[in-house]
Amino acid sequence: MQPAAKARLQIHFCVLLWGFTAILGKQITLQALPLVWWRTLLVTSALLLVPRVWRGLKAMPARLRWAYAGIGAIVSLHWLTFYAAIKLSNASVGATCIALGPVFLAFIEPWIARRRFDPRELLIGLLVIPGVAMVVGGVPVEMRLGIAVGALSALLVAIFGSLNKRLVEHGDPLTVTCIELGSGTLFLTLLAPFLPHAGPAFMLPGAHDATLLLLLSFGCTLLPFALALVALRQMSAFETQMVTNLEPVYAIVLAIVLLGEQRQLDTWFYLGVAVILTAVFAHPFLHRRDSQPAKTELLATAESHNIVD
């Protein structure tokens, strides 16, 4: 198999694994706070076993470590709101809301990266509005709070994705991911007393939840991280973005097959999903001039979102 074809298959497999994060989040009975706390702790612990991470930590200036630690707090809030949205609604709604990330990114990145706003990106934002309206109208009333929390999660993706793009050249991806998830674990630990309704952060999971947490942490985080590190060397930014934009599609299909969620949602929801995904897929077409190899950002902090610049 040609290296480029193998890379495309690897990225599709990674995106499929990322699609399972919403499914596992729904199946794990822990509330969002302990779920995220255990996930960040497990991934950080595994990364600390890698000698390359320690070498990267020693070589990184203290100021840069603090910058990544601050971004890690935003990452932890993203994951917290992502899984809270799934708990408040379902996996399909959570995956759909997170698809709004590239839309928010089109408006936030110019401000954070200090580049000129591209008027073409305004078209993406305008196209999404009717899609969001149809999604809201297509879910039961009791799930609409989940949509609001999911939209907040997508906004957080855009914020830390833009910040990471400014700093992506200054650190090894494994090392940066370790710093961000480690600081995220600490941040959630400090935040837990202020969120008593979210469940105790240090709750020991039962055997069922522990198994799913291990799958979530290693099978859906570190494994695709490692595969994508290799695959992205053979792919352009455009190719990569087109594949990774399929994550909500995979997640929704998995939710239908494994959880039967189509019984909870009506046709308006799926029409709204189609409109939102049209806007998401339009974004890389507007920037197709970038044909350079894709650059790895922090694949283990936001699944497939914002992995190219």
GROMACS .gro file of C-alpha atoms in nm:
model
  309
    1MET     CA    1   0.000   0.000   0.000
    2GLN     CA    2   0.126   0.347  -0.087
    3PRO     CA    3   0.221   0.562   0.217
    4ALA     CA    4  -0.041   0.827   0.134
    5ALA     CA    5  -0.322   0.570   0.104
    6LYS     CA    6  -0.213   0.404   0.427
    7ALA     CA    7  -0.210   0.744   0.600
    8ARG     CA    8  -0.567   0.817   0.487
    9LEU     CA    9  -0.687   0.482   0.623
   10GLN     CA   10  -0.509   0.552   0.952
   11ILE     CA   11  -0.674   0.892   0.988
   12HIS     CA   12  -1.018   0.744   0.912
   13PHE     CA   13  -0.955   0.481   1.181
   14CYS     CA   14  -0.848   0.756   1.424
   15VAL     CA   15  -1.164   0.955   1.352
   16LEU     CA   16  -1.374   0.643   1.405
   17LEU     CA   17  -1.208   0.593   1.745
   18TRP     CA   18  -1.270   0.959   1.830
   19GLY     CA   19  -1.633   0.905   1.733
   20PHE     CA   20  -1.657   0.644   2.010
   21THR     CA   21  -1.577   0.906   2.276
   22ALA     CA   22  -1.936   1.032   2.273
   23ILE     CA   23  -2.071   0.675   2.287
   24LEU     CA   24  -1.849   0.581   2.580
   25GLY     CA   25  -1.933   0.907   2.754
   26LYS     CA   26  -2.300   0.816   2.743
   27GLN     CA   27  -2.239   0.458   2.857
   28ILE     CA   28  -2.019   0.549   3.154
   29THR     CA   29  -2.246   0.601   3.453
   30LEU     CA   30  -2.014   0.848   3.627
   31GLN     CA   31  -2.117   1.211   3.609
   32ALA     CA   32  -1.919   1.444   3.384
   33LEU     CA   33  -1.672   1.575   3.643
   34PRO     CA   34  -1.538   1.240   3.773
   35LEU     CA   35  -1.547   1.101   3.417
   36VAL     CA   36  -1.321   1.378   3.286
   37TRP     CA   37  -1.101   1.376   3.597
   38TRP     CA   38  -1.025   1.006   3.558
   39ARG     CA   39  -0.969   1.040   3.184
   40THR     CA   40  -0.718   1.324   3.219
   41LEU     CA   41  -0.544   1.149   3.509
   42LEU     CA   42  -0.507   0.819   3.321
   43VAL     CA   43  -0.375   0.980   3.002
   44THR     CA   44  -0.133   1.204   3.194
   45SER     CA   45  -0.004   0.908   3.396
   46ALA     CA   46   0.060   0.710   3.079
   47LEU     CA   47   0.243   1.001   2.912
   48LEU     CA   48   0.467   1.045   3.217
   49LEU     CA   49   0.603   0.696   3.148
   50VAL     CA   50   0.744   0.814   2.815
   51PRO     CA   51   1.110   0.932   2.837
   52ARG     CA   52   1.054   1.173   2.546
   53VAL     CA   53   0.801   1.362   2.758
   54TRP     CA   54   1.051   1.415   3.041
   55ARG     CA   55   1.316   1.533   2.796
   56GLY     CA   56   1.066   1.779   2.652
   57LEU     CA   57   0.971   1.906   2.999
   58LYS     CA   58   1.333   1.971   3.090
   59ALA     CA   59   1.402   2.155   2.765
   60MET     CA   60   1.090   2.375   2.778
   61PRO     CA   61   1.117   2.725   2.931
   62ALA     CA   62   0.912   2.778   3.247
   63ARG     CA   63   0.711   3.058   3.088
   64LEU     CA   64   0.600   2.826   2.808
   65ARG     CA   65   0.508   2.552   3.055
   66TRP     CA   66   0.283   2.798   3.237
   67ALA     CA   67   0.122   2.902   2.909
   68TYR     CA   68   0.039   2.542   2.821
   69ALA     CA   69  -0.086   2.482   3.175
   70GLY     CA   70  -0.330   2.770   3.135
   71ILE     CA   71  -0.454   2.628   2.808
   72GLY     CA   72  -0.494   2.294   2.987
   73ALA     CA   73  -0.750   2.449   3.220
   74ILE     CA   74  -0.956   2.550   2.915
   75VAL     CA   75  -0.916   2.199   2.771
   76SER     CA   76  -1.051   2.047   3.092
   77LEU     CA   77  -1.353   2.280   3.080
   78HIS     CA   78  -1.412   2.176   2.719
   79TRP     CA   79  -1.416   1.809   2.811
   80LEU     CA   80  -1.630   1.878   3.119
   81THR     CA   81  -1.894   2.063   2.917
   82PHE     CA   82  -1.874   1.809   2.630
   83TYR     CA   83  -1.959   1.516   2.856
   84ALA     CA   84  -2.210   1.724   3.053
   85ALA     CA   85  -2.389   1.795   2.723
   86ILE     CA   86  -2.400   1.422   2.649
   87LYS     CA   87  -2.535   1.345   2.996
   88LEU     CA   88  -2.800   1.620   2.961
   89SER     CA   89  -2.907   1.505   2.614
   90ASN     CA   90  -2.748   1.215   2.424
   91ALA     CA   91  -2.438   1.124   2.222
   92SER     CA   92  -2.585   1.245   1.890
   93VAL     CA   93  -2.664   1.590   2.026
   94GLY     CA   94  -2.323   1.619   2.193
   95ALA     CA   95  -2.141   1.524   1.870
   96THR     CA   96  -2.351   1.767   1.667
   97CYS     CA   97  -2.279   2.057   1.902
   98ILE     CA   98  -1.906   1.992   1.894
   99ALA     CA   99  -1.921   2.016   1.513
  100LEU     CA  100  -1.976   2.388   1.571
  101GLY     CA  101  -1.611   2.416   1.678
  102PRO     CA  102  -1.473   2.504   1.331
  103VAL     CA  103  -1.747   2.766   1.293
  104PHE     CA  104  -1.649   2.939   1.620
  105LEU     CA  105  -1.285   2.899   1.517
  106ALA     CA  106  -1.347   3.099   1.198
  107PHE     CA  107  -1.433   3.402   1.413
  108ILE     CA  108  -1.207   3.351   1.715
  109GLU     CA  109  -0.881   3.252   1.548
  110PRO     CA  110  -0.831   3.585   1.363
  111TRP     CA  111  -0.859   3.766   1.697
  112ILE     CA  112  -0.626   3.534   1.891
  113ALA     CA  113  -0.381   3.472   1.605
  114ARG     CA  114  -0.389   3.842   1.513
  115ARG     CA  115  -0.463   3.785   1.147
  116ARG     CA  116  -0.713   3.962   0.922
  117PHE     CA  117  -1.067   3.830   0.931
  118ASP     CA  118  -1.162   3.649   0.611
  119PRO     CA  119  -1.511   3.759   0.492
  120ARG     CA  120  -1.564   3.414   0.341
  121GLU     CA  121  -1.573   3.275   0.693
  122LEU     CA  122  -1.875   3.492   0.771
  123LEU     CA  123  -2.063   3.280   0.518
  124ILE     CA  124  -1.994   2.972   0.728
  125GLY     CA  125  -2.141   3.134   1.038
  126LEU     CA  126  -2.452   3.250   0.856
  127LEU     CA  127  -2.505   2.905   0.703
  128VAL     CA  128  -2.498   2.737   1.045
  129ILE     CA  129  -2.775   2.951   1.200
  130PRO     CA  130  -3.072   2.771   1.035
  131GLY     CA  131  -2.906   2.436   1.107
  132VAL     CA  132  -2.882   2.511   1.478
  133ALA     CA  133  -3.246   2.623   1.479
  134MET     CA  134  -3.355   2.294   1.319
  135VAL     CA  135  -3.145   2.091   1.567
  136VAL     CA  136  -3.305   2.272   1.862
  137GLY     CA  137  -3.652   2.216   1.716
  138GLY     CA  138  -3.578   1.849   1.651
  139VAL     CA  139  -3.495   1.743   2.007
  140PRO     CA  140  -3.721   1.699   2.311
  141VAL     CA  141  -3.749   2.009   2.530
  142GLU     CA  142  -3.563   1.841   2.816
  143MET     CA  143  -3.254   1.800   2.595
  144ARG     CA  144  -3.220   2.166   2.497
  145LEU     CA  145  -3.004   2.251   2.797
  146GLY     CA  146  -2.764   1.989   2.662
  147ILE     CA  147  -2.748   2.180   2.332
  148ALA     CA  148  -2.655   2.502   2.513
  149VAL     CA  149  -2.382   2.329   2.715
  150GLY     CA  150  -2.259   2.154   2.399
  151ALA     CA  151  -2.233   2.486   2.215
  152LEU     CA  152  -2.026   2.622   2.506
  153SER     CA  153  -1.799   2.319   2.471
  154ALA     CA  154  -1.752   2.395   2.100
  155LEU     CA  155  -1.666   2.756   2.185
  156LEU     CA  156  -1.399   2.634   2.427
  157VAL     CA  157  -1.258   2.411   2.151
  158ALA     CA  158  -1.217   2.718   1.931
  159ILE     CA  159  -1.049   2.916   2.208
  160PHE     CA  160  -0.787   2.661   2.310
  161GLY     CA  161  -0.742   2.544   1.951
  162SER     CA  162  -0.651   2.899   1.850
  163LEU     CA  163  -0.416   2.936   2.147
  164ASN     CA  164  -0.246   2.607   2.064
  165LYS     CA  165  -0.193   2.719   1.706
  166ARG     CA  166   0.002   3.019   1.831
  167LEU     CA  167   0.229   2.796   2.039
  168VAL     CA  168   0.231   2.470   1.841
  169GLU     CA  169   0.583   2.518   1.706
  170HIS     CA  170   0.735   2.563   2.051
  171GLY     CA  171   0.692   2.220   2.207
  172ASP     CA  172   0.684   1.848   2.140
  173PRO     CA  173   0.318   1.736   2.098
  174LEU     CA  174   0.347   1.455   2.355
  175THR     CA  175   0.506   1.686   2.610
  176VAL     CA  176   0.253   1.964   2.555
  177THR     CA  177  -0.037   1.719   2.579
  178CYS     CA  178   0.102   1.589   2.908
  179ILE     CA  179   0.130   1.943   3.049
  180GLU     CA  180  -0.219   2.039   2.936
  181LEU     CA  181  -0.392   1.727   3.062
  182GLY     CA  182  -0.189   1.727   3.385
  183SER     CA  183  -0.281   2.088   3.456
  184GLY     CA  184  -0.639   2.007   3.355
  185THR     CA  185  -0.651   1.731   3.616
  186LEU     CA  186  -0.523   1.972   3.883
  187PHE     CA  187  -0.769   2.242   3.773
  188LEU     CA  188  -1.065   2.002   3.799
  189THR     CA  189  -0.944   1.892   4.142
  190LEU     CA  190  -0.951   2.254   4.260
  191LEU     CA  191  -1.284   2.317   4.085
  192ALA     CA  192  -1.462   2.012   4.230
  193PRO     CA  193  -1.561   2.169   4.567
  194PHE     CA  194  -1.743   2.445   4.379
  195LEU     CA  195  -1.943   2.195   4.171
  196PRO     CA  196  -2.091   1.957   4.432
  197HIS     CA  197  -2.386   1.880   4.203
  198ALA     CA  198  -2.143   1.740   3.942
  199GLY     CA  199  -2.040   1.449   4.163
  200PRO     CA  200  -1.721   1.391   4.363
  201ALA     CA  201  -1.418   1.411   4.135
  202PHE     CA  202  -1.232   1.134   4.314
  203MET     CA  203  -1.511   0.877   4.311
  204LEU     CA  204  -1.372   0.529   4.245
  205PRO     CA  205  -1.546   0.385   3.939
  206GLY     CA  206  -1.701   0.041   3.943
  207ALA     CA  207  -1.572  -0.243   3.726
  208HIS     CA  208  -1.801  -0.149   3.433
  209ASP     CA  209  -1.707   0.219   3.436
  210ALA     CA  210  -1.338   0.143   3.495
  211THR     CA  211  -1.327  -0.076   3.185
  212LEU     CA  212  -1.494   0.190   2.972
  213LEU     CA  213  -1.265   0.460   3.114
  214LEU     CA  214  -0.961   0.256   3.012
  215LEU     CA  215  -1.105   0.219   2.662
  216LEU     CA  216  -1.178   0.591   2.648
  217SER     CA  217  -0.834   0.694   2.775
  218PHE     CA  218  -0.613   0.454   2.584
  219GLY     CA  219  -0.822   0.323   2.293
  220CYS     CA  220  -0.985   0.655   2.202
  221THR     CA  221  -0.711   0.897   2.310
  222LEU     CA  222  -0.356   0.766   2.311
  223LEU     CA  223  -0.392   0.507   2.033
  224PRO     CA  224  -0.533   0.751   1.773
  225PHE     CA  225  -0.283   1.011   1.896
  226ALA     CA  226   0.007   0.779   1.809
  227LEU     CA  227  -0.142   0.674   1.475
  228ALA     CA  228  -0.218   1.031   1.372
  229LEU     CA  229   0.134   1.149   1.457
  230VAL     CA  230   0.259   0.919   1.180
  231ALA     CA  231  -0.027   0.963   0.932
  232LEU     CA  232  -0.021   1.343   0.926
  233ARG     CA  233   0.330   1.340   0.779
  234GLN     CA  234   0.183   1.207   0.453
  235MET     CA  235  -0.129   1.427   0.428
  236SER     CA  236  -0.205   1.787   0.340
  237ALA     CA  237  -0.397   2.015   0.575
  238PHE     CA  238  -0.697   2.005   0.339
  239GLU     CA  239  -0.709   1.625   0.324
  240THR     CA  240  -0.678   1.595   0.699
  241GLN     CA  241  -0.950   1.849   0.776
  242MET     CA  242  -1.193   1.682   0.536
  243VAL     CA  243  -1.144   1.345   0.706
  244THR     CA  244  -1.154   1.474   1.064
  245ASN     CA  245  -1.473   1.666   0.993
  246LEU     CA  246  -1.639   1.325   0.962
  247GLU     CA  247  -1.612   1.269   1.337
  248PRO     CA  248  -1.969   1.384   1.419
  249VAL     CA  249  -2.096   1.171   1.129
  250TYR     CA  250  -1.926   0.862   1.271
  251ALA     CA  251  -2.050   0.946   1.622
  252ILE     CA  252  -2.412   0.990   1.512
  253VAL     CA  253  -2.409   0.668   1.307
  254LEU     CA  254  -2.257   0.480   1.602
  255ALA     CA  255  -2.520   0.630   1.834
  256ILE     CA  256  -2.797   0.507   1.602
  257VAL     CA  257  -2.649   0.157   1.568
  258LEU     CA  258  -2.534   0.103   1.927
  259LEU     CA  259  -2.773   0.320   2.132
  260GLY     CA  260  -3.081   0.349   1.910
  261GLU     CA  261  -3.088   0.727   1.960
  262GLN     CA  262  -3.285   0.789   1.640
  263ARG     CA  263  -3.597   0.706   1.844
  264GLN     CA  264  -3.534   1.016   2.061
  265LEU     CA  265  -3.488   1.260   1.772
  266ASP     CA  266  -3.700   1.364   1.476
  267THR     CA  267  -3.636   1.457   1.113
  268TRP     CA  268  -3.569   1.823   1.190
  269PHE     CA  269  -3.270   1.725   1.401
  270TYR     CA  270  -3.106   1.532   1.118
  271LEU     CA  271  -3.185   1.807   0.865
  272GLY     CA  272  -3.016   2.055   1.100
  273VAL     CA  273  -2.716   1.822   1.131
  274ALA     CA  274  -2.688   1.815   0.752
  275VAL     CA  275  -2.688   2.197   0.734
  276ILE     CA  276  -2.423   2.229   1.007
  277LEU     CA  277  -2.198   1.967   0.848
  278THR     CA  278  -2.232   2.141   0.511
  279ALA     CA  279  -2.087   2.453   0.670
  280VAL     CA  280  -1.813   2.255   0.845
  281PHE     CA  281  -1.706   2.087   0.520
  282ALA     CA  282  -1.716   2.420   0.338
  283HIS     CA  283  -1.445   2.563   0.563
  284PRO     CA  284  -1.148   2.363   0.427
  285PHE     CA  285  -1.269   2.424   0.070
  286LEU     CA  286  -1.243   2.797   0.133
  287HIS     CA  287  -0.881   2.751   0.238
  288ARG     CA  288  -0.774   2.482  -0.005
  289ARG     CA  289  -0.471   2.686  -0.109
  290ASP     CA  290  -0.297   2.540   0.195
  291SER     CA  291  -0.160   2.217   0.048
  292GLN     CA  292   0.130   2.177   0.289
  293PRO     CA  293   0.150   1.867   0.512
  294ALA     CA  294  -0.078   1.890   0.810
  295LYS     CA  295   0.079   1.986   1.140
  296THR     CA  296   0.005   1.797   1.457
  297GLU     CA  297  -0.135   2.004   1.737
  298LEU     CA  298  -0.278   1.832   2.041
  299LEU     CA  299  -0.465   1.530   1.918
  300ALA     CA  300  -0.513   1.392   2.267
  301THR     CA  301  -0.679   1.705   2.405
  302ALA     CA  302  -0.967   1.753   2.168
  303GLU     CA  303  -1.001   1.437   1.970
  304SER     CA  304  -0.989   1.535   1.606
  305HIS     CA  305  -1.084   1.899   1.642
  306ASN     CA  306  -0.840   2.161   1.516
  307ILE     CA  307  -0.545   1.936   1.439
  308VAL     CA  308  -0.426   2.139   1.141
  309ASP     CA  309  -0.333   2.504   1.109
   0.00000   0.00000   0.00000
